[in-house]
PDB file of C-alpha atoms in Angstrom:
ATOM      1  CA  UNK N   1     128.353-149.209  42.032  1.00 36.00           C
ATOM      2  CA  UNK N   2     129.110-148.182  38.809  1.00 37.00           C
ATOM      3  CA  UNK N   3     132.528-147.124  37.141  1.00 40.00           C
ATOM      4  CA  UNK N   4     131.857-143.413  38.121  1.00 41.00           C
ATOM      5  CA  UNK N   5     131.618-144.497  41.581  1.00 41.00           C
ATOM      6  CA  UNK N   6     135.062-145.982  41.491  1.00 43.00           C
ATOM      7  CA  UNK N   7     136.651-142.928  40.088  1.00 48.00           C
ATOM      8  CA  UNK N   8     134.860-140.704  42.358  1.00 53.00           C
ATOM      9  CA  UNK N   9     136.279-142.694  45.417  1.00 75.00           C
ATOM     10  CA  UNK N  10     139.994-142.668  43.499  1.00 81.00           C
ATOM     11  CA  UNK N  11     140.968-139.763  45.732  1.00 87.00           C
ATOM     12  CA  UNK N  12     140.510-141.928  48.850  1.00 92.00           C
ATOM     13  CA  UNK N  13     143.823-143.992  47.935  1.00 95.00           C
ATOM     14  CA  UNK N  14     145.955-140.894  47.932  1.00 96.00           C
ATOM     15  CA  UNK N  15     146.668-140.355  51.500  1.00 96.00           C
ATOM     16  CA  UNK N  16     147.316-143.965  52.717  1.00 96.00           C
ATOM     17  CA  UNK N  17     149.446-144.014  49.462  1.00 96.00           C
ATOM     18  CA  UNK N  18     151.297-140.882  50.509  1.00 96.00           C
ATOM     19  CA  UNK N  19     152.136-142.177  53.861  1.00 96.00           C
ATOM     20  CA  UNK N  20     153.779-145.269  52.585  1.00 95.00           C
ATOM     21  CA  UNK N  21     155.599-143.731  49.990  1.00 96.00           C
ATOM     22  CA  UNK N  22     157.077-141.053  52.389  1.00 96.00           C
ATOM     23  CA  UNK N  23     157.600-144.148  55.001  1.00 96.00           C
ATOM     24  CA  UNK N  24     159.584-146.431  52.266  1.00 96.00           C
ATOM     25  CA  UNK N  25     161.321-143.131  50.956  1.00 96.00           C
ATOM     26  CA  UNK N  26     162.585-142.115  54.300  1.00 95.00           C
ATOM     27  CA  UNK N  27     163.974-146.027  54.698  1.00 95.00           C
ATOM     28  CA  UNK N  28     165.841-145.982  51.664  1.00 94.00           C
ATOM     29  CA  UNK N  29     163.593-148.290  49.982  1.00 95.00           C
ATOM     30  CA  UNK N  30     162.476-148.014  46.597  1.00 97.00           C
ATOM     31  CA  UNK N  31     159.080-146.095  45.645  1.00 98.00           C
ATOM     32  CA  UNK N  32     157.615-146.910  42.316  1.00 98.00           C
ATOM     33  CA  UNK N  33     154.820-144.489  40.758  1.00 98.00           C
ATOM     34  CA  UNK N  34     153.333-145.820  37.605  1.00 97.00           C
ATOM     35  CA  UNK N  35     151.087-143.579  35.584  1.00 96.00           C
ATOM     36  CA  UNK N  36     149.388-143.859  32.181  1.00 95.00           C
ATOM     37  CA  UNK N  37     151.027-141.404  29.621  1.00 96.00           C
ATOM     38  CA  UNK N  38     149.355-141.362  26.337  1.00 96.00           C
ATOM     39  CA  UNK N  39     150.172-139.847  23.242  1.00 96.00           C
ATOM     40  CA  UNK N  40     147.462-137.657  21.932  1.00 95.00           C
ATOM     41  CA  UNK N  41     146.213-139.980  19.017  1.00 95.00           C
ATOM     42  CA  UNK N  42     146.212-143.110  21.632  1.00 96.00           C
ATOM     43  CA  UNK N  43     144.209-146.375  20.106  1.00 95.00           C
ATOM     44  CA  UNK N  44     141.955-146.526  23.383  1.00 94.00           C
ATOM     45  CA  UNK N  45     140.236-142.707  22.301  1.00 95.00           C
ATOM     46  CA  UNK N  46     137.156-142.688  20.698  1.00 94.00           C
ATOM     47  CA  UNK N  47     138.497-140.490  18.293  1.00 94.00           C
ATOM     48  CA  UNK N  48     140.905-143.268  17.115  1.00 94.00           C
ATOM     49  CA  UNK N  49     138.109-145.768  16.820  1.00 94.00           C
ATOM     50  CA  UNK N  50     138.677-146.865  20.816  1.00 92.00           C
ATOM     51  CA  UNK N  51     135.969-146.963  23.426  1.00 91.00           C
ATOM     52  CA  UNK N  52     137.409-144.216  25.877  1.00 90.00           C
ATOM     53  CA  UNK N  53     137.267-140.912  25.984  1.00 92.00           C
ATOM     54  CA  UNK N  54     140.657-138.990  25.731  1.00 92.00           C
ATOM     55  CA  UNK N  55     142.569-139.726  29.297  1.00 92.00           C
ATOM     56  CA  UNK N  56     146.010-139.253  30.515  1.00 94.00           C
ATOM     57  CA  UNK N  57     147.398-137.615  27.985  1.00 96.00           C
ATOM     58  CA  UNK N  58     151.172-136.781  28.033  1.00 96.00           C
ATOM     59  CA  UNK N  59     152.015-133.383  29.626  1.00 96.00           C
ATOM     60  CA  UNK N  60     148.364-132.308  30.526  1.00 95.00           C
ATOM     61  CA  UNK N  61     146.777-131.803  33.472  1.00 93.00           C
ATOM     62  CA  UNK N  62     144.684-135.114  33.158  1.00 91.00           C
ATOM     63  CA  UNK N  63     148.074-137.501  33.145  1.00 93.00           C
ATOM     64  CA  UNK N  64     149.636-135.690  36.365  1.00 94.00           C
ATOM     65  CA  UNK N  65     149.484-137.099  39.777  1.00 95.00           C
ATOM     66  CA  UNK N  66     147.175-136.096  42.528  1.00 94.00           C
ATOM     67  CA  UNK N  67     148.241-132.871  43.823  1.00 93.00           C
ATOM     68  CA  UNK N  68     148.287-134.261  47.589  1.00 94.00           C
ATOM     69  CA  UNK N  69     150.460-137.360  46.488  1.00 96.00           C
ATOM     70  CA  UNK N  70     153.846-137.905  48.040  1.00 95.00           C
ATOM     71  CA  UNK N  71     156.099-138.321  45.518  1.00 97.00           C
ATOM     72  CA  UNK N  72     159.685-138.583  46.873  1.00 97.00           C
ATOM     73  CA  UNK N  73     162.663-137.097  44.797  1.00 97.00           C
ATOM     74  CA  UNK N  74     163.950-140.642  44.276  1.00 97.00           C
ATOM     75  CA  UNK N  75     160.816-142.265  42.894  1.00 98.00           C
ATOM     76  CA  UNK N  76     160.633-144.511  40.083  1.00 98.00           C
ATOM     77  CA  UNK N  77     158.301-142.974  37.549  1.00 98.00           C
ATOM     78  CA  UNK N  78     156.933-145.748  35.378  1.00 98.00           C
ATOM     79  CA  UNK N  79     155.110-144.485  32.076  1.00 97.00           C
ATOM     80  CA  UNK N  80     153.118-146.833  30.577  1.00 97.00           C
ATOM     81  CA  UNK N  81     150.572-146.968  27.296  1.00 95.00           C
ATOM     82  CA  UNK N  82     153.207-144.554  25.662  1.00 96.00           C
ATOM     83  CA  UNK N  83     152.734-145.952  22.031  1.00 95.00           C
ATOM     84  CA  UNK N  84     149.925-144.683  20.079  1.00 94.00           C
ATOM     85  CA  UNK N  85     149.096-148.517  18.661  1.00 94.00           C
ATOM     86  CA  UNK N  86     149.416-150.386  21.962  1.00 90.00           C
ATOM     87  CA  UNK N  87     147.459-150.585  25.034  1.00 89.00           C
ATOM     88  CA  UNK N  88     149.190-151.282  28.333  1.00 94.00           C
ATOM     89  CA  UNK N  89     147.288-152.175  31.364  1.00 95.00           C
ATOM     90  CA  UNK N  90     149.982-153.346  33.667  1.00 98.00           C
ATOM     91  CA  UNK N  91     153.037-151.666  34.862  1.00 98.00           C
ATOM     92  CA  UNK N  92     155.355-153.987  33.267  1.00 98.00           C
ATOM     93  CA  UNK N  93     153.604-153.589  29.580  1.00 97.00           C
ATOM     94  CA  UNK N  94     156.248-151.926  27.400  1.00 95.00           C
ATOM     95  CA  UNK N  95     158.141-150.619  30.179  1.00 97.00           C
ATOM     96  CA  UNK N  96     161.415-151.386  31.883  1.00 98.00           C
ATOM     97  CA  UNK N  97     159.983-152.264  35.331  1.00 98.00           C
ATOM     98  CA  UNK N  98     161.219-155.735  35.415  1.00 98.00           C
ATOM     99  CA  UNK N  99     164.721-154.961  34.581  1.00 98.00           C
ATOM    100  CA  UNK N 100     164.868-152.269  36.821  1.00 98.00           C
ATOM    101  CA  UNK N 101     163.436-154.267  39.742  1.00 98.00           C
ATOM    102  CA  UNK N 102     165.974-157.046  38.976  1.00 98.00           C
ATOM    103  CA  UNK N 103     168.703-154.654  38.976  1.00 97.00           C
ATOM    104  CA  UNK N 104     167.681-153.091  42.236  1.00 96.00           C
ATOM    105  CA  UNK N 105     167.412-156.434  43.754  1.00 97.00           C
ATOM    106  CA  UNK N 106     163.837-155.621  44.801  1.00 97.00           C
ATOM    107  CA  UNK N 107     162.149-159.100  45.978  1.00 97.00           C
ATOM    108  CA  UNK N 108     158.797-157.647  47.375  1.00 97.00           C
ATOM    109  CA  UNK N 109     156.221-155.520  46.039  1.00 98.00           C
ATOM    110  CA  UNK N 110     153.491-153.558  48.174  1.00 98.00           C
ATOM    111  CA  UNK N 111     151.008-152.322  45.457  1.00 98.00           C
ATOM    112  CA  UNK N 112     148.310-149.781  45.891  1.00 97.00           C
ATOM    113  CA  UNK N 113     146.351-147.481  43.093  1.00 96.00           C
ATOM    114  CA  UNK N 114     143.714-147.645  40.801  1.00 95.00           C
ATOM    115  CA  UNK N 115     141.808-149.441  39.786  1.00 95.00           C
ATOM    116  CA  UNK N 116     141.662-152.635  41.730  1.00 96.00           C
ATOM    117  CA  UNK N 117     139.547-154.592  38.814  1.00 97.00           C
ATOM    118  CA  UNK N 118     142.086-153.651  35.896  1.00 96.00           C
ATOM    119  CA  UNK N 119     145.627-152.323  35.925  1.00 97.00           C
ATOM    120  CA  UNK N 120     146.272-152.901  39.700  1.00 98.00           C
ATOM    121  CA  UNK N 121     144.752-156.573  38.944  1.00 98.00           C
ATOM    122  CA  UNK N 122     147.116-157.089  35.799  1.00 98.00           C
ATOM    123  CA  UNK N 123     150.307-155.705  37.782  1.00 98.00           C
ATOM    124  CA  UNK N 124     150.262-157.946  40.644  1.00 98.00           C
ATOM    125  CA  UNK N 125     149.440-160.803  38.268  1.00 98.00           C
ATOM    126  CA  UNK N 126     152.351-159.913  36.211  1.00 98.00           C
ATOM    127  CA  UNK N 127     154.534-159.366  39.361  1.00 98.00           C
ATOM    128  CA  UNK N 128     153.543-162.798  40.624  1.00 98.00           C
ATOM    129  CA  UNK N 129     154.481-164.520  37.199  1.00 98.00           C
ATOM    130  CA  UNK N 130     157.994-162.737  37.794  1.00 98.00           C
ATOM    131  CA  UNK N 131     158.361-164.326  40.930  1.00 98.00           C
ATOM    132  CA  UNK N 132     157.900-161.510  43.384  1.00 98.00           C
ATOM    133  CA  UNK N 133     156.419-161.584  46.556  1.00 98.00           C
ATOM    134  CA  UNK N 134     153.316-159.009  46.381  1.00 98.00           C
ATOM    135  CA  UNK N 135     151.473-157.238  48.959  1.00 98.00           C
ATOM    136  CA  UNK N 136     148.043-155.577  48.037  1.00 98.00           C
ATOM    137  CA  UNK N 137     147.493-152.840  50.298  1.00 97.00           C
ATOM    138  CA  UNK N 138     143.470-153.049  50.085  1.00 95.00           C
ATOM    139  CA  UNK N 139     142.720-149.610  51.792  1.00 96.00           C
ATOM    140  CA  UNK N 140     144.821-147.945  49.149  1.00 96.00           C
ATOM    141  CA  UNK N 141     143.173-149.386  46.261  1.00 97.00           C
ATOM    142  CA  UNK N 142     139.922-148.622  44.211  1.00 96.00           C
ATOM    143  CA  UNK N 143     138.239-150.146  41.490  1.00 95.00           C
ATOM    144  CA  UNK N 144     135.868-149.278  38.551  1.00 92.00           C
ATOM    145  CA  UNK N 145     133.349-151.816  39.685  1.00 93.00           C
ATOM    146  CA  UNK N 146     131.531-151.810  36.172  1.00 92.00           C
ATOM    147  CA  UNK N 147     129.836-154.611  38.179  1.00 95.00           C
ATOM    148  CA  UNK N 148     129.339-154.287  41.880  1.00 94.00           C
ATOM    149  CA  UNK N 149     131.765-157.467  42.276  1.00 96.00           C
ATOM    150  CA  UNK N 150     134.560-156.911  39.856  1.00 97.00           C
ATOM    151  CA  UNK N 151     137.002-155.512  42.775  1.00 96.00           C
ATOM    152  CA  UNK N 152     136.108-158.774  45.026  1.00 97.00           C
ATOM    153  CA  UNK N 153     136.711-160.906  42.021  1.00 98.00           C
ATOM    154  CA  UNK N 154     139.782-159.075  41.483  1.00 98.00           C
ATOM    155  CA  UNK N 155     141.075-159.481  44.812  1.00 98.00           C
ATOM    156  CA  UNK N 156     140.208-163.190  44.963  1.00 98.00           C
ATOM    157  CA  UNK N 157     142.063-163.800  41.844  1.00 98.00           C
ATOM    158  CA  UNK N 158     144.960-162.017  43.056  1.00 98.00           C
ATOM    159  CA  UNK N 159     145.064-163.817  46.403  1.00 98.00           C
ATOM    160  CA  UNK N 160     144.753-167.223  44.200  1.00 98.00           C
ATOM    161  CA  UNK N 161     147.859-166.599  42.547  1.00 98.00           C
ATOM    162  CA  UNK N 162     150.008-166.098  46.284  1.00 98.00           C
ATOM    163  CA  UNK N 163     148.946-162.145  46.696  1.00 98.00           C
ATOM    164  CA  UNK N 164     148.718-161.239  50.363  1.00 98.00           C
ATOM    165  CA  UNK N 165     146.282-158.523  51.439  1.00 98.00           C
ATOM    166  CA  UNK N 166     147.272-155.845  54.083  1.00 98.00           C
ATOM    167  CA  UNK N 167     146.128-152.652  55.060  1.00 97.00           C
ATOM    168  CA  UNK N 168     148.453-149.421  55.139  1.00 96.00           C
ATOM    169  CA  UNK N 169     148.424-149.524  58.741  1.00 96.00           C
ATOM    170  CA  UNK N 170     150.078-152.860  58.780  1.00 96.00           C
ATOM    171  CA  UNK N 171     152.637-151.490  56.371  1.00 96.00           C
ATOM    172  CA  UNK N 172     153.564-148.553  58.637  1.00 94.00           C
ATOM    173  CA  UNK N 173     153.849-150.945  61.700  1.00 93.00           C
ATOM    174  CA  UNK N 174     156.456-152.971  59.599  1.00 92.00           C
ATOM    175  CA  UNK N 175     158.213-149.890  58.262  1.00 92.00           C
ATOM    176  CA  UNK N 176     158.518-148.717  62.128  1.00 90.00           C
ATOM    177  CA  UNK N 177     159.991-152.048  62.960  1.00 90.00           C
ATOM    178  CA  UNK N 178     161.982-152.279  59.898  1.00 81.00           C
ATOM    179  CA  UNK N 179     163.426-148.744  61.198  1.00 64.00           C
ATOM    180  CA  UNK N 180     164.467-150.203  64.460  1.00 58.00           C
ATOM    181  CA  UNK N 181     166.076-153.397  63.305  1.00 51.00           C
TER     182      UNK N 181
END
């Protein structure tokens, strides 16, 4: 497919991501939600000479999390792309995410979201570079797939860097065992 197909299928990640968000929060484990949070005159916008239509503008409906996404009260909200003159693809770009992870003692990350072939890939690779164990929750990710093989190539690249691919069901099973121990 094309980029629009990936965007249309994006809502498919909400249900598995919500189940995991709730499961992690119920066990006192950190839940981290990232968002693109652009100022109104971000350099990526066509009006500013960029290639993209206005999107994810701060304090607008387009920047909100999906209405049915489970957002625990304890969730860390990481906003990226907040500066008008800088891009931010990874959740680590221009944010305090790395420091917060280090301060909290987190050693493993379970990653889900949009888009597999851009922000998810860049975040996962940055996390691996920083030394974290990373699990990509395949059924809770969707790609833009401007070229049909973009997401598959991104997953392959992440796996070559040591990322493990799992399903939300496997994560939920592990969370159930975590509570029993």
